[in-house]
mmCIF file of C-alpha atoms in Angstrom:
data_model
loop_
_atom_site.group_PDB
_atom_site.id
_atom_site.type_symbol
_atom_site.label_atom_id
_atom_site.label_comp_id
_atom_site.label_asym_id
_atom_site.label_seq_id
_atom_site.Cartn_x
_atom_site.Cartn_y
_atom_site.Cartn_z
ATOM 1 C CA MET A 277 108.301 81.535 70.418
ATOM 2 C CA THR A 278 110.147 80.760 73.092
ATOM 3 C CA LEU A 279 110.353 83.191 76.749
ATOM 4 C CA LYS A 280 113.560 84.610 75.707
ATOM 5 C CA GLN A 281 111.826 85.884 72.097
ATOM 6 C CA ALA A 282 108.907 87.273 74.283
ATOM 7 C CA VAL A 283 110.835 89.278 76.387
ATOM 8 C CA VAL A 284 113.852 90.087 74.106
ATOM 9 C CA ASP A 285 111.050 91.156 71.253
ATOM 10 C CA ASP A 286 109.104 93.587 73.442
ATOM 11 C CA ASP A 287 109.740 97.265 73.156
ATOM 12 C CA ALA A 288 112.096 98.610 75.918
ATOM 13 C CA LEU A 289 111.616 101.843 78.029
ATOM 14 C CA ASP A 290 114.622 104.179 78.283
ATOM 15 C CA VAL A 291 114.473 103.909 82.327
ATOM 16 C CA MET A 292 113.727 101.166 84.511
ATOM 17 C CA LEU A 293 110.148 101.278 86.459
ATOM 18 C CA ALA A 294 108.837 99.245 89.368
ATOM 19 C CA CYS A 295 105.921 99.694 91.261
ATOM 20 C CA ARG A 296 105.192 99.755 94.890
ATOM 21 C CA PRO A 297 101.998 98.545 96.231
ATOM 22 C CA VAL A 298 99.672 101.213 98.441
ATOM 23 C CA TYR A 299 97.118 99.537 100.410
ATOM 24 C CA SER A 300 93.631 100.761 101.983
ATOM 25 C CA LYS A 301 92.832 99.494 105.477
ATOM 26 C CA ASN A 302 91.329 96.902 104.109
ATOM 27 C CA GLN A 303 94.734 95.539 103.070
ATOM 28 C CA ASP A 304 93.340 96.164 99.531
ATOM 29 C CA LEU A 305 95.044 97.564 96.626
ATOM 30 C CA ALA A 306 94.822 101.070 96.950
ATOM 31 C CA ALA A 307 97.453 102.828 94.643
ATOM 32 C CA PHE A 308 100.529 102.148 93.100
ATOM 33 C CA GLN A 309 103.414 104.164 93.907
ATOM 34 C CA LEU A 310 106.279 104.620 90.956
ATOM 35 C CA LEU A 311 109.489 103.847 90.917
ATOM 36 C CA LEU A 312 111.953 104.878 88.083
ATOM 37 C CA GLN A 313 115.052 105.026 87.849
ATOM 38 C CA GLY A 314 117.270 106.923 89.509
ATOM 39 C CA GLY A 315 114.489 107.720 91.676
ATOM 40 C CA GLY A 316 114.270 111.649 93.321
ATOM 41 C CA ASP A 317 115.595 114.514 90.786
ATOM 42 C CA SER A 318 116.863 112.538 87.645
ATOM 43 C CA VAL A 319 113.318 111.715 86.850
ATOM 44 C CA THR A 320 111.951 114.063 83.216
ATOM 45 C CA LEU A 321 109.526 114.859 81.658
ATOM 46 C CA SER A 322 110.389 112.693 78.427
ATOM 47 C CA ASP A 323 110.321 109.533 80.880
ATOM 48 C CA ILE A 324 107.243 110.506 82.322
ATOM 49 C CA GLN A 325 105.753 110.926 78.715
ATOM 50 C CA SER A 326 107.250 107.341 77.038
ATOM 51 C CA SER A 327 106.561 105.723 80.079
ATOM 52 C CA HIS A 328 102.683 106.723 80.228
ATOM 53 C CA PRO A 329 101.427 104.237 77.987
ATOM 54 C CA VAL A 330 103.072 101.450 79.916
ATOM 55 C CA ILE A 331 102.025 102.449 83.014
ATOM 56 C CA LEU A 332 98.449 102.837 82.135
ATOM 57 C CA GLY A 333 98.247 99.671 79.659
ATOM 58 C CA THR A 334 100.219 97.198 81.961
ATOM 59 C CA TYR A 335 101.372 98.461 85.571
ATOM 60 C CA SER A 336 98.276 99.937 86.845
ATOM 61 C CA GLN A 337 96.114 97.113 85.287
ATOM 62 C CA VAL A 338 95.435 94.882 88.628
ATOM 63 C CA TYR A 339 93.087 91.696 89.059
ATOM 64 C CA GLN A 340 91.390 91.768 92.285
ATOM 65 C CA ASP A 341 87.974 91.229 94.114
ATOM 66 C CA GLY A 342 87.168 88.653 90.589
ATOM 67 C CA ARG A 343 87.628 91.378 88.006
ATOM 68 C CA THR A 344 90.649 93.226 86.693
ATOM 69 C CA ARG A 345 90.814 97.038 86.942
ATOM 70 C CA THR A 346 92.884 99.847 86.734
ATOM 71 C CA VAL A 347 94.549 101.990 90.062
ATOM 72 C CA PRO A 348 96.138 104.535 90.408
ATOM 73 C CA THR A 349 99.197 105.848 90.290
ATOM 74 C CA PHE A 350 101.720 108.169 92.526
ATOM 75 C CA LEU A 351 104.099 109.865 90.649
ATOM 76 C CA ARG A 352 107.330 111.361 92.405
ATOM 77 C CA VAL A 353 107.265 115.684 90.648
ATOM 78 C CA THR A 354 110.876 116.377 90.610
ATOM 79 C CA PRO A 355 112.111 119.875 89.743
ATOM 80 C CA GLU A 356 111.937 120.058 86.491
ATOM 81 C CA VAL A 357 108.190 118.462 86.126
ATOM 82 C CA LEU A 358 107.584 121.302 89.239
ATOM 83 C CA LEU A 359 108.813 123.981 87.087
ATOM 84 C CA ALA A 360 107.585 123.459 83.703
ATOM 85 C CA ARG A 361 104.852 125.291 82.056
ATOM 86 C CA SER A 362 102.386 122.054 81.179
ATOM 87 C CA LEU A 363 102.777 118.357 81.800
ATOM 88 C CA PRO A 364 102.509 115.546 79.119
ATOM 89 C CA HIS A 365 99.190 114.370 78.844
ATOM 90 C CA LEU A 366 98.125 112.439 81.910
ATOM 91 C CA PRO A 367 95.038 111.428 83.072
ATOM 92 C CA LYS A 368 93.814 112.945 86.376
ATOM 93 C CA LYS A 369 91.962 109.990 87.412
ATOM 94 C CA GLN A 370 94.976 108.004 87.079
ATOM 95 C CA TYR A 371 97.663 109.742 88.415
ATOM 96 C CA ILE A 372 98.391 111.763 91.726
ATOM 97 C CA LEU A 373 100.747 114.239 91.472
ATOM 98 C CA ASP A 374 103.469 113.509 94.530
ATOM 99 C CA LEU A 375 104.868 116.594 96.352
ATOM 100 C CA ASP A 376 107.850 116.802 98.603
ATOM 101 C CA HIS A 377 107.730 119.322 100.927
ATOM 102 C CA GLY A 378 111.564 119.890 100.395
ATOM 103 C CA LEU A 379 111.094 120.411 96.943
ATOM 104 C CA ALA A 380 111.333 124.169 96.338
ATOM 105 C CA THR A 381 110.260 127.272 98.422
ATOM 106 C CA PRO A 382 106.991 127.527 99.523
ATOM 107 C CA ASP A 383 106.038 129.677 97.478
ATOM 108 C CA VAL A 384 107.090 128.041 94.265
ATOM 109 C CA LEU A 385 105.182 124.680 95.903
ATOM 110 C CA LEU A 386 101.828 126.699 97.042
ATOM 111 C CA GLU A 387 102.018 128.752 93.189
ATOM 112 C CA GLN A 388 101.953 125.141 91.428
ATOM 113 C CA ALA A 389 99.952 123.313 93.390
ATOM 114 C CA ARG A 390 97.511 125.604 93.026
ATOM 115 C CA ARG A 391 97.629 125.307 89.408
ATOM 116 C CA TRP A 392 97.742 121.429 89.110
ATOM 117 C CA ALA A 393 94.947 121.811 91.987
ATOM 118 C CA GLY A 394 92.974 124.242 89.219
ATOM 119 C CA GLN A 395 93.206 121.613 86.542
ATOM 120 C CA GLY A 396 91.854 118.788 88.407
ATOM 121 C CA TYR A 397 94.528 116.784 89.647
ATOM 122 C CA ARG A 398 95.009 114.937 93.223
ATOM 123 C CA LEU A 399 98.001 115.968 95.207
ATOM 124 C CA ALA A 400 100.085 114.394 97.608
ATOM 125 C CA LEU A 401 102.396 115.884 99.862
ATOM 126 C CA ASP A 402 105.897 114.169 100.983
ATOM 127 C CA GLY A 403 108.419 114.503 103.559
ATOM 128 C CA PHE A 404 106.658 115.619 105.966
ATOM 129 C CA GLY A 405 108.213 115.394 109.287
ATOM 130 C CA PRO A 406 107.947 115.908 113.011
ATOM 131 C CA ALA A 407 109.007 119.635 113.262
ATOM 132 C CA ASP A 408 108.342 120.658 109.776
ATOM 133 C CA SER A 409 106.258 123.733 109.568
ATOM 134 C CA VAL A 410 104.348 123.988 106.642
ATOM 135 C CA ASP A 411 101.850 126.380 104.865
ATOM 136 C CA PRO A 412 98.306 125.642 105.875
ATOM 137 C CA ALA A 413 96.820 126.485 102.551
ATOM 138 C CA LEU A 414 98.792 124.046 101.149
ATOM 139 C CA LEU A 415 97.662 121.328 103.374
ATOM 140 C CA ASP A 416 94.181 122.925 102.521
ATOM 141 C CA LEU A 417 95.055 122.057 98.765
ATOM 142 C CA VAL A 418 96.601 119.093 98.890
ATOM 143 C CA HIS A 419 94.534 115.453 98.904
ATOM 144 C CA ILE A 420 97.070 113.137 100.336
ATOM 145 C CA ILE A 421 99.734 113.447 103.334
ATOM 146 C CA LYS A 422 101.831 111.688 103.319
ATOM 147 C CA LEU A 423 104.095 110.249 106.660
ATOM 148 C CA ASP A 424 106.955 108.817 107.422
ATOM 149 C CA VAL A 425 106.312 106.589 110.319
ATOM 150 C CA ARG A 426 109.336 105.865 110.788
ATOM 151 C CA ARG A 427 110.276 109.363 111.990
ATOM 152 C CA PHE A 428 107.923 109.662 114.666
ATOM 153 C CA ASP A 429 107.144 108.147 118.156
ATOM 154 C CA ASP A 430 103.485 106.810 118.334
ATOM 155 C CA ASP A 431 102.808 110.070 120.698
ATOM 156 C CA THR A 432 104.313 112.587 118.435
ATOM 157 C CA LEU A 433 102.343 110.775 115.286
ATOM 158 C CA ARG A 434 98.925 111.103 117.491
ATOM 159 C CA ALA A 435 99.897 114.863 117.917
ATOM 160 C CA THR A 436 100.781 115.167 114.194
ATOM 161 C CA VAL A 437 97.481 113.339 113.238
ATOM 162 C CA GLU A 438 95.351 115.884 115.442
ATOM 163 C CA LYS A 439 96.812 118.663 113.800
ATOM 164 C CA LEU A 440 96.226 117.933 110.493
ATOM 165 C CA ARG A 441 92.574 116.439 111.092
ATOM 166 C CA PRO A 442 91.059 120.204 110.219
ATOM 167 C CA HIS A 443 92.567 120.393 106.769
ATOM 168 C CA GLY A 444 90.560 117.221 105.869
ATOM 169 C CA ALA A 445 93.262 115.393 103.693
ATOM 170 C CA ASP A 446 93.437 111.468 103.618
ATOM 171 C CA LEU A 447 96.698 110.492 105.536
ATOM 172 C CA LEU A 448 99.046 107.841 104.155
ATOM 173 C CA ALA A 449 101.481 105.905 106.513
ATOM 174 C CA ASP A 450 104.956 105.416 104.406
ATOM 175 C CA HIS A 451 107.941 103.039 105.428
ATOM 176 C CA LEU A 452 105.095 100.871 107.802
ATOM 177 C CA ASP A 453 107.249 97.936 108.151
ATOM 178 C CA ASP A 454 105.612 95.810 111.000
ATOM 179 C CA ARG A 455 102.176 94.972 112.097
ATOM 180 C CA ARG A 456 101.955 96.951 115.330
ATOM 181 C CA ARG A 457 102.895 100.362 113.468
ATOM 182 C CA PHE A 458 100.157 99.326 111.288
ATOM 183 C CA ARG A 459 97.363 98.631 114.205
ATOM 184 C CA VAL A 460 98.453 102.168 115.564
ATOM 185 C CA CYS A 461 97.900 104.067 111.856
ATOM 186 C CA LEU A 462 94.336 102.264 111.657
ATOM 187 C CA GLU A 463 93.134 103.219 115.150
ATOM 188 C CA LEU A 464 94.681 106.998 114.443
ATOM 189 C CA GLY A 465 92.060 106.743 110.986
ATOM 190 C CA PHE A 466 94.921 106.729 108.282
ATOM 191 C CA SER A 467 93.701 105.956 104.941
ATOM 192 C CA TYR A 468 96.335 104.281 103.367
ATOM 193 C CA TYR A 469 99.357 102.516 104.380
ATOM 194 C CA GLN A 470 102.922 101.498 102.340
ATOM 195 C CA GLY A 471 105.503 99.558 103.442
ATOM 196 C CA ASP A 472 106.711 95.695 103.688
ATOM 197 C CA PHE A 473 104.600 95.390 106.902
ATOM 198 C CA LEU A 474 102.258 93.179 104.620
ATOM 199 C CA SER A 475 105.302 91.089 103.953
ATOM 200 C CA THR A 476 107.044 90.533 107.141
ATOM 201 C CA ALA A 477 106.376 86.548 108.189
ATOM 202 C CA VAL A 478 104.900 86.715 111.829
ATOM 203 C CA PRO A 479 105.682 83.139 113.005
ATOM 204 C CA VAL A 480 103.388 80.514 115.093
ATOM 205 C CA LYS A 481 105.646 78.815 116.938
ATOM 206 C CA GLY A 482 104.920 74.621 115.864
ATOM 207 C CA ARG A 483 102.248 75.596 113.238
ATOM 208 C CA LYS A 484 102.106 73.128 110.216
ATOM 209 C CA ILE A 485 101.314 73.391 106.793
ATOM 210 C CA ALA A 486 97.170 73.170 106.746
ATOM 211 C CA GLY A 487 96.012 70.019 106.181
ATOM 212 C CA ASN A 488 94.236 70.417 102.491
ATOM 213 C CA GLN A 489 97.558 71.303 101.455
ATOM 214 C CA LEU A 490 99.050 67.979 102.703
ATOM 215 C CA LEU A 491 98.516 66.161 99.053
ATOM 216 C CA LEU A 492 100.271 69.311 97.053
ATOM 217 C CA LEU A 493 102.535 68.470 99.468
ATOM 218 C CA ARG A 494 103.218 65.019 98.366
ATOM 219 C CA LEU A 495 102.540 65.664 94.926
ATOM 220 C CA LEU A 496 105.281 67.972 95.119
ATOM 221 C CA ALA A 497 107.735 65.147 96.532
ATOM 222 C CA GLU A 498 106.717 62.759 93.421
ATOM 223 C CA LEU A 499 107.623 65.678 91.318
ATOM 224 C CA HIS A 500 111.010 66.488 92.580
ATOM 225 C CA ASN A 501 111.668 62.504 92.406
ATOM 226 C CA PRO A 502 113.700 61.687 89.110
ATOM 227 C CA GLU A 503 112.208 58.474 89.353
ATOM 228 C CA SER A 504 108.716 59.319 89.281
ATOM 229 C CA THR A 505 106.504 58.517 86.632
ATOM 230 C CA PRO A 506 102.950 59.958 85.133
ATOM 231 C CA SER A 507 101.161 56.882 86.805
ATOM 232 C CA SER A 508 102.378 57.799 90.061
ATOM 233 C CA LEU A 509 102.129 61.780 89.984
ATOM 234 C CA GLU A 510 98.229 60.571 88.794
ATOM 235 C CA ALA A 511 97.701 58.058 91.692
ATOM 236 C CA ILE A 512 98.693 60.884 94.397
ATOM 237 C CA ALA A 513 95.821 63.534 92.606
ATOM 238 C CA ILE A 514 93.660 60.740 92.030
ATOM 239 C CA GLN A 515 93.199 60.503 95.947
ATOM 240 C CA ASP A 516 91.428 63.971 95.511
ATOM 241 C CA ALA A 517 89.041 64.518 93.192
ATOM 242 C CA HIS A 518 88.592 68.385 93.573
ATOM 243 C CA LEU A 519 92.949 68.786 93.565
ATOM 244 C CA THR A 520 93.130 66.398 90.109
ATOM 245 C CA TRP A 521 89.715 68.946 89.173
ATOM 246 C CA ARG A 522 92.228 72.512 89.897
ATOM 247 C CA ILE A 523 95.196 71.116 88.146
ATOM 248 C CA LEU A 524 93.567 70.074 85.109
ATOM 249 C CA ARG A 525 91.540 73.393 85.405
ATOM 250 C CA VAL A 526 94.469 76.100 85.812
ATOM 251 C CA VAL A 527 96.505 73.707 82.858
ATOM 252 C CA ASN A 528 93.535 74.635 80.333
ATOM 253 C CA SER A 529 93.454 77.975 81.404
ATOM 254 C CA ALA A 530 94.432 80.863 79.134
ATOM 255 C CA ALA A 531 97.923 81.057 80.944
ATOM 256 C CA LEU A 532 99.438 78.106 79.132
ATOM 257 C CA GLY A 533 97.833 79.128 75.648
ATOM 258 C CA LEU A 534 97.426 75.263 74.854
ATOM 259 C CA ARG A 535 95.444 74.471 71.975
ATOM 260 C CA ARG A 536 93.672 71.798 72.619
ATOM 261 C CA GLU A 537 91.503 70.706 76.197
ATOM 262 C CA VAL A 538 93.817 68.438 78.689
ATOM 263 C CA SER A 539 91.559 65.606 80.277
ATOM 264 C CA SER A 540 93.843 64.222 82.639
ATOM 265 C CA LEU A 541 96.972 64.555 84.561
ATOM 266 C CA SER A 542 99.240 62.232 82.227
ATOM 267 C CA GLN A 543 97.900 63.596 79.364
ATOM 268 C CA ALA A 544 99.047 67.080 81.013
ATOM 269 C CA ILE A 545 102.349 66.093 81.890
ATOM 270 C CA ALA A 546 103.351 64.583 78.444
ATOM 271 C CA LEU A 547 102.308 67.940 77.062
ATOM 272 C CA LEU A 548 103.657 69.681 79.094
ATOM 273 C CA GLY A 549 106.560 68.320 81.298
ATOM 274 C CA MET A 550 107.609 67.847 84.598
ATOM 275 C CA ASP A 551 108.990 71.305 84.798
ATOM 276 C CA GLU A 552 105.544 73.361 84.128
ATOM 277 C CA MET A 553 103.843 70.370 86.453
ATOM 278 C CA ARG A 554 106.005 71.503 88.838
ATOM 279 C CA ARG A 555 105.490 75.252 88.465
ATOM 280 C CA TRP A 556 101.907 74.609 88.475
ATOM 281 C CA ALA A 557 102.239 72.483 91.718
ATOM 282 C CA ASN A 558 103.845 75.145 93.620
ATOM 283 C CA LEU A 559 101.393 77.519 92.456
ATOM 284 C CA LEU A 560 98.393 76.019 93.474
ATOM 285 C CA LEU A 561 100.379 75.904 96.622
ATOM 286 C CA VAL A 562 100.523 79.395 97.701
ATOM 287 C CA HIS A 563 97.034 80.017 95.467
ATOM 288 C CA GLY A 564 93.762 80.288 98.190
ATOM 289 C CA SER A 565 95.516 80.997 101.383
ATOM 290 C CA GLN A 566 92.587 82.256 103.964
ATOM 291 C CA ASN A 567 92.998 85.682 105.671
ATOM 292 C CA LYS A 568 95.736 86.792 103.881
ATOM 293 C CA PRO A 569 95.970 89.607 101.025
ATOM 294 C CA ALA A 570 95.057 88.604 97.924
ATOM 295 C CA HIS A 571 97.860 91.030 96.713
ATOM 296 C CA LEU A 572 100.425 89.349 98.519
ATOM 297 C CA VAL A 573 100.274 86.094 96.057
ATOM 298 C CA ARG A 574 100.443 88.697 93.442
ATOM 299 C CA ASN A 575 103.758 89.848 94.270
ATOM 300 C CA MET A 576 104.926 86.554 94.649
ATOM 301 C CA LEU A 577 104.009 85.608 91.190
ATOM 302 C CA VAL A 578 105.803 88.463 90.112
ATOM 303 C CA ARG A 579 108.520 87.980 91.539
ATOM 304 C CA GLY A 580 108.501 84.273 90.743
ATOM 305 C CA ARG A 581 108.070 84.866 87.261
ATOM 306 C CA MET A 582 111.086 87.511 87.001
ATOM 307 C CA CYS A 583 113.457 85.040 88.658
ATOM 308 C CA GLU A 584 112.620 83.045 85.679
ATOM 309 C CA VAL A 585 112.849 85.228 82.955
ATOM 310 C CA LEU A 586 116.120 86.582 84.196
ATOM 311 C CA ALA A 587 117.501 83.247 84.583
ATOM 312 C CA GLU A 588 116.287 82.213 80.861
ATOM 313 C CA LEU A 589 117.967 85.742 79.196
ATOM 314 C CA SER A 590 121.317 85.199 80.941
ATOM 315 C CA GLY A 591 121.325 81.066 79.768
ATOM 316 C CA GLU A 592 120.643 79.439 83.313
ATOM 317 C CA GLU A 593 120.237 75.589 82.890
ATOM 318 C CA VAL A 594 116.766 75.404 84.888
ATOM 319 C CA PRO A 595 115.328 78.303 84.833
ATOM 320 C CA VAL A 596 111.748 76.994 86.963
ATOM 321 C CA ASN A 597 113.984 76.453 89.986
ATOM 322 C CA HIS A 598 114.238 80.236 89.765
ATOM 323 C CA PHE A 599 110.220 80.750 89.567
ATOM 324 C CA ILE A 600 109.940 78.298 92.225
ATOM 325 C CA VAL A 601 112.725 80.495 94.670
ATOM 326 C CA GLY A 602 110.853 83.597 94.000
ATOM 327 C CA LEU A 603 107.374 82.319 94.635
ATOM 328 C CA LEU A 604 108.351 81.082 97.559
ATOM 329 C CA SER A 605 110.207 83.262 98.845
ATOM 330 C CA GLN A 606 106.883 84.711 100.655
ATOM 331 C CA LEU A 607 105.907 81.427 101.603
ATOM 332 C CA ASP A 608 106.287 81.813 105.594
ATOM 333 C CA VAL A 609 103.782 85.007 105.484
ATOM 334 C CA ILE A 610 101.638 82.918 103.690
ATOM 335 C CA THR A 611 101.814 80.388 106.236
ATOM 336 C CA ASP A 612 102.426 81.920 109.748
ATOM 337 C CA ILE A 613 105.929 79.556 109.299
ATOM 338 C CA ALA A 614 109.220 80.208 110.308
ATOM 339 C CA MET A 615 111.029 79.763 106.755
ATOM 340 C CA PRO A 616 113.828 77.424 108.486
ATOM 341 C CA GLU A 617 111.201 75.646 110.216
ATOM 342 C CA LEU A 618 108.890 75.724 106.907
ATOM 343 C CA MET A 619 112.122 74.043 104.834
ATOM 344 C CA ASP A 620 111.492 70.978 106.932
ATOM 345 C CA GLN A 621 107.696 70.417 105.901
ATOM 346 C CA VAL A 622 108.217 71.284 102.015
ATOM 347 C CA PRO A 623 110.276 68.787 99.551
ATOM 348 C CA LEU A 624 112.541 70.746 98.032
ATOM 349 C CA SER A 625 116.179 70.210 96.923
ATOM 350 C CA GLN A 626 119.225 71.704 99.049
ATOM 351 C CA GLU A 627 120.128 74.465 96.457
ATOM 352 C CA VAL A 628 116.557 75.663 96.822
ATOM 353 C CA LYS A 629 116.199 75.672 100.366
ATOM 354 C CA ARG A 630 119.383 77.290 100.966
ATOM 355 C CA ALA A 631 117.886 80.090 98.441
ATOM 356 C CA LEU A 632 114.846 80.446 100.185
ATOM 357 C CA VAL A 633 116.811 80.944 103.988
ATOM 358 C CA ALA A 634 119.921 82.043 103.364
ATOM 359 C CA ARG A 635 119.578 83.830 100.144
ATOM 360 C CA GLU A 636 122.790 82.044 99.300
ATOM 361 C CA GLY A 637 123.958 79.971 95.853
ATOM 362 C CA LYS A 638 123.290 81.562 92.310
ATOM 363 C CA LEU A 639 119.466 80.979 92.952
ATOM 364 C CA GLY A 640 119.478 83.546 96.408
ATOM 365 C CA ASP A 641 121.869 85.761 94.226
ATOM 366 C CA LEU A 642 119.079 86.707 91.445
ATOM 367 C CA LEU A 643 116.423 85.872 94.255
ATOM 368 C CA ASN A 644 118.257 89.177 95.725
ATOM 369 C CA GLU A 645 118.762 90.925 92.029
ATOM 370 C CA VAL A 646 114.824 90.931 91.892
ATOM 371 C CA GLU A 647 114.501 92.417 95.234
ATOM 372 C CA HIS A 648 116.708 94.887 94.099
ATOM 373 C CA TYR A 649 114.613 95.721 91.672
ATOM 374 C CA GLU A 650 110.950 95.583 93.138
ATOM 375 C CA ASN A 651 112.356 98.181 95.874
ATOM 376 C CA GLY A 652 113.567 100.620 93.322
ATOM 377 C CA ARG A 653 117.787 99.872 93.815
ATOM 378 C CA PHE A 654 118.356 99.997 90.301
ATOM 379 C CA ASP A 655 122.402 100.722 91.184
ATOM 380 C CA ARG A 656 122.800 97.294 92.597
ATOM 381 C CA LEU A 657 121.118 95.303 89.931
ATOM 382 C CA THR A 658 124.336 93.234 88.479
ATOM 383 C CA TRP A 659 123.052 90.098 86.520
ATOM 384 C CA LEU A 660 122.574 91.560 83.326
ATOM 385 C CA ASN A 661 124.769 93.520 80.953
ATOM 386 C CA ASP A 662 121.894 95.000 78.952
ATOM 387 C CA THR A 663 119.967 96.687 81.972
ATOM 388 C CA SER A 664 117.120 97.642 79.399
ATOM 389 C CA PHE A 665 116.036 93.596 79.978
ATOM 390 C CA TYR A 666 115.174 94.171 83.659
ATOM 391 C CA GLU A 667 112.090 96.796 82.881
ATOM 392 C CA VAL A 668 110.750 94.296 80.576
ATOM 393 C CA ALA A 669 110.996 91.490 81.988
ATOM 394 C CA TYR A 670 109.292 93.091 84.800
ATOM 395 C CA ARG A 671 106.636 94.419 82.663
ATOM 396 C CA HIS A 672 106.032 90.800 81.043
ATOM 397 C CA SER A 673 105.959 89.123 85.291
ATOM 398 C CA VAL A 674 103.077 91.740 85.965
ATOM 399 C CA ALA A 675 101.417 90.844 83.034
ATOM 400 C CA TRP A 676 101.868 86.513 83.591
ATOM 401 C CA ALA A 677 100.658 87.144 87.110
ATOM 402 C CA ARG A 678 97.585 88.832 86.267
ATOM 403 C CA GLN A 679 96.557 85.885 83.745
ATOM 404 C CA VAL A 680 97.189 83.551 86.250
ATOM 405 C CA GLN A 681 95.292 85.333 89.342
ATOM 406 C CA GLN A 682 92.524 84.934 86.466
ATOM 407 C CA ALA A 683 93.156 81.650 86.133
ATOM 408 C CA LEU A 684 93.438 80.550 89.903
ATOM 409 C CA GLY A 685 90.516 82.689 90.389
ATOM 410 C CA SER A 686 88.046 80.596 88.367
ATOM 411 C CA LEU A 687 89.171 77.569 90.696
#
């Protein structure tokens, strides 16, 4: 079965759905924020009911610290959900009901919060601003209070934290987009963090690709050489026995589904082809980065695979180039090297480099498309006419990334 058939044959949901990570103070993945198509007031009880099995079976499953585990998900409550007499059967350990401060009148919000808390649901309060006044009884009920840190300067944030501390709820710093604010929130005792602060590069001038990646770069250069042969590739790889072992280990992994064991690099190339070998060399390049959250690599894997899936669904000639662009789009974050400077060190085509540096060309357009999906900007998607394929492609990519992480985790 081809990649396109595998995606097309999967069951599509009635809504598009993406997941934004929520991190702990140690920068481990602690939860996901569900982004459902339309967001805000448009998500219905039927949307929740139909998407629940997929959320539980795919999106909430992550590979972290050497094992697969389930993390909770924040589910934004809409007016319809708030006023419903009952919820679909939702596991209380799996979902955190996200109540917006301005969703309803204080009396209605408090009444429903009491009912759900009494049923054992965890509650989060969203939309809390510097000048907002909230019933202390509601603050005592909720388990998590989310603060949009863009609305607070440091002094106001500190005063607000002190004001909320007696209520005993954990604090979540939302829309956290730089490392300095992360450190401020960390010092103030926030428990959870959400935003692009981990995905923002902090380049160190003059830094070079790490020494243990230099041989991989030589291998990548040879993989992009139209005159390369299995013998020329093997001659590079065998200079480092550990590199050869890692390549063979990963190509024999369940993520590839091979029917027989591969015992040499030339055999791997013969079985998989140059495009597949190029893919795995790029995966090894981003894997194992020191002092970086493991979930960052997971995000890169999902993005790369979704770029490739959408490219194949739309009939692009070389989908693997879209995979490479998506995968390496955060290589500057992993290496702490600015992307233009990094592209001077990495042997990639000019088309790929233009996509990574300036989001130009078809490769750059599709990368933008996938980034829109990741961030829940579903109204800006234009690549496919049939929008039902987006969610299936994303779901496939999430599951594939987990498989690859398991394979890479054994190295």
